[in-house]
XYZ file of C-alpha atoms in Angstrom:
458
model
C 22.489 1.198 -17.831
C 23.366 4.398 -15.956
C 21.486 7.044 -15.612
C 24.068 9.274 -17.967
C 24.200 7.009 -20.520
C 20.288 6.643 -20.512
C 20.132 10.488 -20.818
C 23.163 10.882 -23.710
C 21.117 9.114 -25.877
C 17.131 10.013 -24.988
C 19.081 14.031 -26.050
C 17.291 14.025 -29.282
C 13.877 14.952 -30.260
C 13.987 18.064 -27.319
C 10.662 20.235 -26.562
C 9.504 23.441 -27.139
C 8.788 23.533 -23.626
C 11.393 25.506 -21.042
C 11.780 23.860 -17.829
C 12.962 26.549 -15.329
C 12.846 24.812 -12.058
C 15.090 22.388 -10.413
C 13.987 20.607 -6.876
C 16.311 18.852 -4.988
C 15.961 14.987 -5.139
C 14.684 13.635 -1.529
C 16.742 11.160 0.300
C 15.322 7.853 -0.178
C 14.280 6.096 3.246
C 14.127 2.141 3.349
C 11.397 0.821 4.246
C 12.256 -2.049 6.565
C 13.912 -1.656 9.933
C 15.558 -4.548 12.727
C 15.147 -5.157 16.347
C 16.742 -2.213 18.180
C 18.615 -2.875 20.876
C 17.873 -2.904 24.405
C 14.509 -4.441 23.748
C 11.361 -3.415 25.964
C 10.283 -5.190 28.672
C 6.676 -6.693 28.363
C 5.169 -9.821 28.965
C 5.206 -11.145 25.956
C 9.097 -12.351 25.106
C 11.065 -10.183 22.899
C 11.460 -12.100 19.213
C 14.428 -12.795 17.784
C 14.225 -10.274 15.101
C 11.958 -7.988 13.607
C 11.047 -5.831 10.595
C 8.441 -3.155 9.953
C 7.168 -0.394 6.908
C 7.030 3.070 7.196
C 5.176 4.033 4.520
C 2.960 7.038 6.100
C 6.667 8.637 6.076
C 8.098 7.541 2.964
C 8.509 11.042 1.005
C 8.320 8.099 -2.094
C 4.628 6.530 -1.302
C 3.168 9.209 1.947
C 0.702 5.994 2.587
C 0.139 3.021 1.391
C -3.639 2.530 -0.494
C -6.319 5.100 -1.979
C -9.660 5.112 -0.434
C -13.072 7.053 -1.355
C -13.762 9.948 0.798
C -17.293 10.888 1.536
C -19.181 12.521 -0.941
C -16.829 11.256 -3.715
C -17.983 9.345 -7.122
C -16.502 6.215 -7.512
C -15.901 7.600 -11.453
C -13.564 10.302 -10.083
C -10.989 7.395 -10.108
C -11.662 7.301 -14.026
C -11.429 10.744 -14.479
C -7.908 10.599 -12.989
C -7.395 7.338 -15.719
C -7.844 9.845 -18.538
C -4.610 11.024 -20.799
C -3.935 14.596 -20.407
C -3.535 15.954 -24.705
C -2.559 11.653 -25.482
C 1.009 12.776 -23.595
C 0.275 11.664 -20.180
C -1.169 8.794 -18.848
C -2.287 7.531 -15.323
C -1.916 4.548 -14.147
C -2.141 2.907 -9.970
C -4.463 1.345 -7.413
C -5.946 5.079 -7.383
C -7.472 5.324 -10.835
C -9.038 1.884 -10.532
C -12.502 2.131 -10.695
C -13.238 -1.460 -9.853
C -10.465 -2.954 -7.237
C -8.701 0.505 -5.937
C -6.408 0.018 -3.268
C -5.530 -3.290 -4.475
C -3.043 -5.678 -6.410
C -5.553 -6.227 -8.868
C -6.309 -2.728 -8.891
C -2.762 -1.689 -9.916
C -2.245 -4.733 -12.281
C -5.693 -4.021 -13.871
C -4.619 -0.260 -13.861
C -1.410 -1.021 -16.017
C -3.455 -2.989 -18.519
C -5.856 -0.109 -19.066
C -2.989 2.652 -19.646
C -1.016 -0.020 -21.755
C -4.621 -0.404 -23.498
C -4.486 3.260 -24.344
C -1.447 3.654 -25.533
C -1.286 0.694 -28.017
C -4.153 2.599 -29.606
C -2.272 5.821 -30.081
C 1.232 5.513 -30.125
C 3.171 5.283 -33.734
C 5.773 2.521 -34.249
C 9.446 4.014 -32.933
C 7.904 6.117 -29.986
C 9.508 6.457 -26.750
C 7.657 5.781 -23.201
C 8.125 6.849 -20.150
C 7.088 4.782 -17.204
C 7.351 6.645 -13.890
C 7.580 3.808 -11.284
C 8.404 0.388 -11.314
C 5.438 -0.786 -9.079
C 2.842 -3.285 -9.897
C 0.931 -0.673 -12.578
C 4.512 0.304 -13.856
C 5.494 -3.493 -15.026
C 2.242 -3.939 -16.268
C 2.677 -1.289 -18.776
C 5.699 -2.087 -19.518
C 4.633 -5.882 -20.049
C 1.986 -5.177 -22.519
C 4.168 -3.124 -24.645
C 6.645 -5.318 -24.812
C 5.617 -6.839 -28.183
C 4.855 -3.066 -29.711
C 7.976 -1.306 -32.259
C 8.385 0.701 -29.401
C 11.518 2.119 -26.794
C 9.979 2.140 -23.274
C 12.365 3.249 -20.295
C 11.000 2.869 -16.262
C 12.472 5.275 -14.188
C 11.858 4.312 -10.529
C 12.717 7.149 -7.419
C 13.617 3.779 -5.050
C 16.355 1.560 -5.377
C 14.429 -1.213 -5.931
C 11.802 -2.180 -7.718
C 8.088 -3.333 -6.373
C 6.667 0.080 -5.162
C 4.651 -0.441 -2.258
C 4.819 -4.470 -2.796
C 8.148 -4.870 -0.894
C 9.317 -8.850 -0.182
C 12.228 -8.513 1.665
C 14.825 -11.412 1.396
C 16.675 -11.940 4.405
C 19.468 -15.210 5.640
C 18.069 -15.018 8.633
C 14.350 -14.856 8.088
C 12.660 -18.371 6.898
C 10.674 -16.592 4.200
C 10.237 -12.983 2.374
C 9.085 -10.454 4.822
C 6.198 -8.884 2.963
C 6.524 -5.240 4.383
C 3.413 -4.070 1.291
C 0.759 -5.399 -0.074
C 0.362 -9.054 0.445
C -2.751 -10.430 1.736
C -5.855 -10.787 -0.610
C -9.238 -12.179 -0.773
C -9.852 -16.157 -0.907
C -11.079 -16.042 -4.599
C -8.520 -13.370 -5.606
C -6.842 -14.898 -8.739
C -3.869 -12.262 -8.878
C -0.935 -14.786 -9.608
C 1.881 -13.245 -8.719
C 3.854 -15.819 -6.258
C 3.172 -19.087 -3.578
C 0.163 -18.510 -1.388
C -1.225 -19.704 1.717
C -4.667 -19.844 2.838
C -6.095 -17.950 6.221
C -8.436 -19.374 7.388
C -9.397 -19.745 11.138
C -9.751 -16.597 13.317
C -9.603 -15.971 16.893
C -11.170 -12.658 18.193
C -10.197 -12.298 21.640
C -11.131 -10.088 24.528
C -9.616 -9.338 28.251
C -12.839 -11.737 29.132
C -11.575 -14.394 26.479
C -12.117 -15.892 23.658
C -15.546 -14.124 21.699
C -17.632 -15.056 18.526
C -16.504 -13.281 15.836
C -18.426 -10.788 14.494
C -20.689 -10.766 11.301
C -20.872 -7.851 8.238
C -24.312 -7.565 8.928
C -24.286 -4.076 10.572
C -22.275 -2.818 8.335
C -24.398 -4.070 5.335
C -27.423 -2.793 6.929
C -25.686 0.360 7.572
C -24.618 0.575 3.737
C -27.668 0.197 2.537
C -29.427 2.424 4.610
C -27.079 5.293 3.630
C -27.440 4.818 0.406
C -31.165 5.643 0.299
C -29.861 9.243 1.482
C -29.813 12.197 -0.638
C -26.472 12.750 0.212
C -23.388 10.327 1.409
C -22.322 9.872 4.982
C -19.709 8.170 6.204
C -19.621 4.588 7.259
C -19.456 5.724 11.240
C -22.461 7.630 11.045
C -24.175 5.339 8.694
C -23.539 2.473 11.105
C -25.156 4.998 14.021
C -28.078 5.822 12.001
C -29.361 2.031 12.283
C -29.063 1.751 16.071
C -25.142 0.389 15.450
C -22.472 1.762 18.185
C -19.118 2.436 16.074
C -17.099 2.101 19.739
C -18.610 -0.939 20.745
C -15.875 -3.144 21.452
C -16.283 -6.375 19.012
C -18.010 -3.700 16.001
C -15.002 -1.052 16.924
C -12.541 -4.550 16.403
C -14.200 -5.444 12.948
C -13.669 -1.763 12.021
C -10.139 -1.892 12.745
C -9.849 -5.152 10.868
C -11.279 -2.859 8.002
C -8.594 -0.224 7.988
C -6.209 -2.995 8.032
C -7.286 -2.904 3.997
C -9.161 0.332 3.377
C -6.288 2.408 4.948
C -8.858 4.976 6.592
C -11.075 4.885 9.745
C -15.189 4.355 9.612
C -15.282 8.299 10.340
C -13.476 9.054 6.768
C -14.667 6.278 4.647
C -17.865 6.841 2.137
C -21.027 4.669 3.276
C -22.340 4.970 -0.576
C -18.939 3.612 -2.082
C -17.355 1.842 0.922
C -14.475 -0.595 0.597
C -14.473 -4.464 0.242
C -15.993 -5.680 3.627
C -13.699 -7.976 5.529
C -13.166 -11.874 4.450
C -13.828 -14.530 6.801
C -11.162 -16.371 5.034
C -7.701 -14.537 2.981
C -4.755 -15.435 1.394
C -1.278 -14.753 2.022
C 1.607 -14.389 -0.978
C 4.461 -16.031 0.998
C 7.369 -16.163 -2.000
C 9.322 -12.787 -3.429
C 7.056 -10.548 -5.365
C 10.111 -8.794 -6.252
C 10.921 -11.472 -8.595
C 7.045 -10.973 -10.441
C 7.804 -7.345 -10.858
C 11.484 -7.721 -12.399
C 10.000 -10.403 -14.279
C 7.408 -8.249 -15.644
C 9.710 -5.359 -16.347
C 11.018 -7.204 -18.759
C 13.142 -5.829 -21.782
C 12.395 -2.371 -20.444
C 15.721 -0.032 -19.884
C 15.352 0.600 -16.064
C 16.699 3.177 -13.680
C 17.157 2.914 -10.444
C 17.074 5.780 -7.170
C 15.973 8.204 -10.132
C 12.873 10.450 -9.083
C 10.993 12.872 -11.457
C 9.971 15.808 -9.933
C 8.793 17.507 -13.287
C 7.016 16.757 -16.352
C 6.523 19.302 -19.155
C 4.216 18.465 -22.050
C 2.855 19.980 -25.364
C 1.457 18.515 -28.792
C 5.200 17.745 -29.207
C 6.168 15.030 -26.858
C 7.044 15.082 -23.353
C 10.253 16.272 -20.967
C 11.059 15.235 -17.482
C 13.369 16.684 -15.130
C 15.401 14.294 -12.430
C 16.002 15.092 -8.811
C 19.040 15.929 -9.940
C 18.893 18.373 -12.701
C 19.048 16.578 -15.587
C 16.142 15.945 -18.151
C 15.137 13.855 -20.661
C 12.656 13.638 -23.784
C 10.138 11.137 -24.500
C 7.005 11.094 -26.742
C 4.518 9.942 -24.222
C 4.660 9.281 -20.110
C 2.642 7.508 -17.775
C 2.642 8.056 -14.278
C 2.134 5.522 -12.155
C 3.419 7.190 -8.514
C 1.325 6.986 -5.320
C -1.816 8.980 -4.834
C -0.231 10.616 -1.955
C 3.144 11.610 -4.506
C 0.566 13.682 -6.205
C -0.995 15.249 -3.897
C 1.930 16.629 -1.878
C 2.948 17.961 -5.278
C 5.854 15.621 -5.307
C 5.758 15.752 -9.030
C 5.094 19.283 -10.685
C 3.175 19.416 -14.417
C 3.843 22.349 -16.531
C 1.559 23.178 -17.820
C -0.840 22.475 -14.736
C -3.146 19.742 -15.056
C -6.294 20.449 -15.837
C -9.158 21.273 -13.915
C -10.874 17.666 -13.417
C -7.554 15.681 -12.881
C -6.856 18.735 -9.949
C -10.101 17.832 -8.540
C -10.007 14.275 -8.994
C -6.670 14.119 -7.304
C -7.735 16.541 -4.119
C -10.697 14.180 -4.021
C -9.359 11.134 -3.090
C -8.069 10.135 0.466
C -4.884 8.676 0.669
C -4.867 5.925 3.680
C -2.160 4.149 6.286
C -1.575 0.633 6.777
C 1.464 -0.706 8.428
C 3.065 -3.857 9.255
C 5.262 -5.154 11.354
C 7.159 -8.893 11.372
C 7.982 -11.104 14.521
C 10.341 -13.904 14.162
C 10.548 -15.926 17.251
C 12.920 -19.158 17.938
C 10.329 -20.633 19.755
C 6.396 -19.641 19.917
C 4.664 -18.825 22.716
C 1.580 -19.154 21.777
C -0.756 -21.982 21.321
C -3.729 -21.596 19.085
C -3.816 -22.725 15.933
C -5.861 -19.620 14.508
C -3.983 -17.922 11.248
C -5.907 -14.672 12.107
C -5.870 -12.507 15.656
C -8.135 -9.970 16.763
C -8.088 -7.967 19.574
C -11.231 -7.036 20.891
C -11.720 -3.896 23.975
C -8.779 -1.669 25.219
C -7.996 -3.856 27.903
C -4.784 -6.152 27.508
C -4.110 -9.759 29.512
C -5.242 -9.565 33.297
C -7.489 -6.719 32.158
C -4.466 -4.455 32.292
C -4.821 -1.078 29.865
C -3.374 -0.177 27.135
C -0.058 1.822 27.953
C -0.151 5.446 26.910
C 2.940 4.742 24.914
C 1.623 2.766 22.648
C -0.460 2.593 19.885
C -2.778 -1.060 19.276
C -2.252 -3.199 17.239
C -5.230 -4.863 16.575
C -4.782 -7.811 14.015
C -1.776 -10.186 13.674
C -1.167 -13.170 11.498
C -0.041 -16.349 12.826
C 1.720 -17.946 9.915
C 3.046 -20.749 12.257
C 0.338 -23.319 11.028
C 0.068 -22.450 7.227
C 4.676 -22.356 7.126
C 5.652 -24.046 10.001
C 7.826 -21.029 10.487
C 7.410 -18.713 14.117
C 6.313 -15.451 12.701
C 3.597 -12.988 13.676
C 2.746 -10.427 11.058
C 1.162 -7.218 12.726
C -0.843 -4.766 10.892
C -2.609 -1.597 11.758
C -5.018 0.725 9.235
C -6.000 4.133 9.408
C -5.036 6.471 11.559
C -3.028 4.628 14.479
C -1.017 3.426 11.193
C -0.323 6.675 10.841
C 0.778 7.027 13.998
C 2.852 3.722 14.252
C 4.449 4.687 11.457
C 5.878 7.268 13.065
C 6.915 6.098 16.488
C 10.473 5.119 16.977
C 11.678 1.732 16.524
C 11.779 1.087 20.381
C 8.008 2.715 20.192
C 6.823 0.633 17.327
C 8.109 -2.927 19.173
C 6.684 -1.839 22.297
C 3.104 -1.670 20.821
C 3.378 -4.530 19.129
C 4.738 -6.627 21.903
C 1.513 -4.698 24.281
C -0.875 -5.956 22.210
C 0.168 -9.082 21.750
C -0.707 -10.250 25.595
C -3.899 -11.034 24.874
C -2.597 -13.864 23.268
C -0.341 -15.101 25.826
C -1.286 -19.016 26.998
C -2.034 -17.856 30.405
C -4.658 -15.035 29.289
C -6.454 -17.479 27.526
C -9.983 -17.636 29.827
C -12.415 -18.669 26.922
């Protein structure tokens, strides 16, 4: 269905609300990138091909999971949950209470707006799902079996949100540029998994033991004896912990890698998940999940809402490009960081608590980037890399240039396929995100010397 013929026949049933504004629809961005061309020289050889997210500078996610700030409740997330006048609805990782930042936040998240709705809307209504992410299909899953019309209208040209599987000839399997690693007892079906397992943490000095939670768990619980909340840096300084120590400063960075945000921005009283000694990886197309759920549901593609007018009468939303539409309820299921860079506007304004809520919240970084190599050069059998100091193979230092990356998946002994996955939280995602394609290889290819046969000492 084209967007035209979608709007011809949504004319009826208009508001009593005047929308006045009209902002220019941004220029979508795609996410993954290749190999540019002439390749940096490191020691580590240059792979065959590669891929990397953007998603700090994706004007359609600007980051890629929620996280508690300090000083914020854990129930501001439900505040956000909570229908504006039973016209809008939330719905995303961001106003789950219980798993945010998460699949199972924004699956969960879908099921509670869905919930909602099937308690308030009247047989022959019209929804409006804004984004066809995770939450999105969720909602429009569990309405599938209602008397009701429910249309997704997604500002990508794809569906997934910030799951992304990208199917390639040339790559042996999907190359997961979002969300795709969760915890070993995480029963979030959505495709083929694989189980990591084994970790090597590795220093200039060799190979290390790997760290325990332990500081951080004393560190958690310390803070939270505190009148007030600190964050998870100077919680972890308060009990005799040193933040920069090299191994504790690793573990942290393994942290951002799902939290999004360094120890100096995250909460101590409502910290996320500590680290897993042992994950799982979804290795087949989450695309295919999300169409799947999607369903029935009239879907439009590269279609971004940048306005949504409500009253007791229904709801109106205005396109990038001009046009609007009428629907009897909405739920909005964009990014965290969509809404607070005002890339949706609400008239009227919405109110007070769902302002606050929304200003409340951090919006983190993660990034990835994927190696495919013809042959490996490595030889450990680890499915999970850390690197541990600032120093790099031969004790060299880490080039100016380049920004660490600091965890890497080696999915050569779970697929028998030669890929590395990279990923870096916080605020070097941030930065990574932003560094040229030449940049972004550079620092993966840096850090991965460590890992080199020949810098193998322990």
């Amino acid at each position: 269905m084209t967007r035209r013929e979608l709007l011809i026949g949504a004319g009826a049933g208009a508001l009593g609300v005047l929308l006045v504004s009209c902002t220019p629809e941004p220029t979508p961005t795609r996410t993954p990138t290749r190999t540019p061309t002439p390749l940096p020289t490191t020691k580590v050889p240059a792979p065959a091909a590669s891929m990397r997210s953007a998603w700090a500078t994706d004007p359609f996610s600007r980051g890629a999971v929620s996280y508690t700030r300090i000083g914020v409740q854990s129930a501001t997330r439900e505040t956000l949950a909570e229908p504006v006048q039973g016209r809008v609805y939330f719905a995303g990782e961001a106003t789950d209470a219980d798993n945010p930042g998460t699949m199972r936040g924004a699956i969960h998240s879908g099921e509670s707006a869905a919930m909602r709705l099937r308690a308030t809307v009247e047989a022959g209504e019209r929804i409006a799902v804004i984004g066809a992410g995770l939450a999105g299909a969720t909602v429009a899953a569990d309405l599938a079996d209602l008397d009701v019309e429910v249309t997704v209208f997604e500002a990508r040209d794809r569906v997934g949100g910030r799951i992304h599987s990208q199917v390639e000839d040339d790559w042996p399997l999907p190359v997961q540029l979002g969300g795709w690693l969760v915890g070993a007892d995480d029963d979030t079906a959505l495709a083929e998994t694989v189980e990591l397992a084994t970790a090597l943490w590795r220093s200039p000095e060799g190979a290390i033991e790997p760290p325990a939670n332990a500081a951080m768990e004393t560190a958690i619980a310390a803070a939270r004896a505190l009148p007030a909340d600190v964050s998870l840096a100077e919680a972890l300084t308060a009990t005799g912990a040193d933040p920069e120590e090299p191994t504790l400063a690793a573990l942290l960075a393994y942290l951002a890698t799902t939290s999004g945000a360094d120890a100096e921005k995250l909460s101590a009283w409502f910290p996320p998940a500590l680290p897993l000694a042992v994950s799982q990886g979804f290795i087949g197309d989450l695309t295919e999940f999300v169409q799947e759920r999607l369903g029935d549901a009239q879907l439009t593609l590269s279609s971004p809402v940048t306005r949504i007018a409500y009253d007791d009468s229904g709801v109106s939303l205005r396109l990038g490009t001009g046009e609007s539409t009428s629907f009897d309820r909405v739920v909005v299921t964009v990014p965290l960081g969509v809404l607070q860079r005002e890339g949706i506007e609400f008239a009227p304004p919405l109110p007070f608590t769902h302002r606050g809520a929304l200003n409340a919240l951090g919006m983190g970084h993660v990034e990835t980037i994927w190696l495919r190599y013809d042959e490996p050069f490595w030889d450990t059998e680890a499915t999970i890399w850390h690197v541990v100091g600032d120093g790099l193979g031969g004790g060299g230092l880490v080039r100016e240039d380049t920004v660490p990356v600091r965890t890497w998946i080696n999915l050569l002994p779970v697929t028998g396929e030669n890929l590395l996955v990279g990923i870096v939280g916080g605020d070097d995602a941030e930065k990574f995100a932003e560094l040229e394609e030449e940049g972004a290889l550079l620092s993966a290819l840096t850090s991965l010397e460590l890992f080199l046969p020949s810098a193998a000492t322990g």
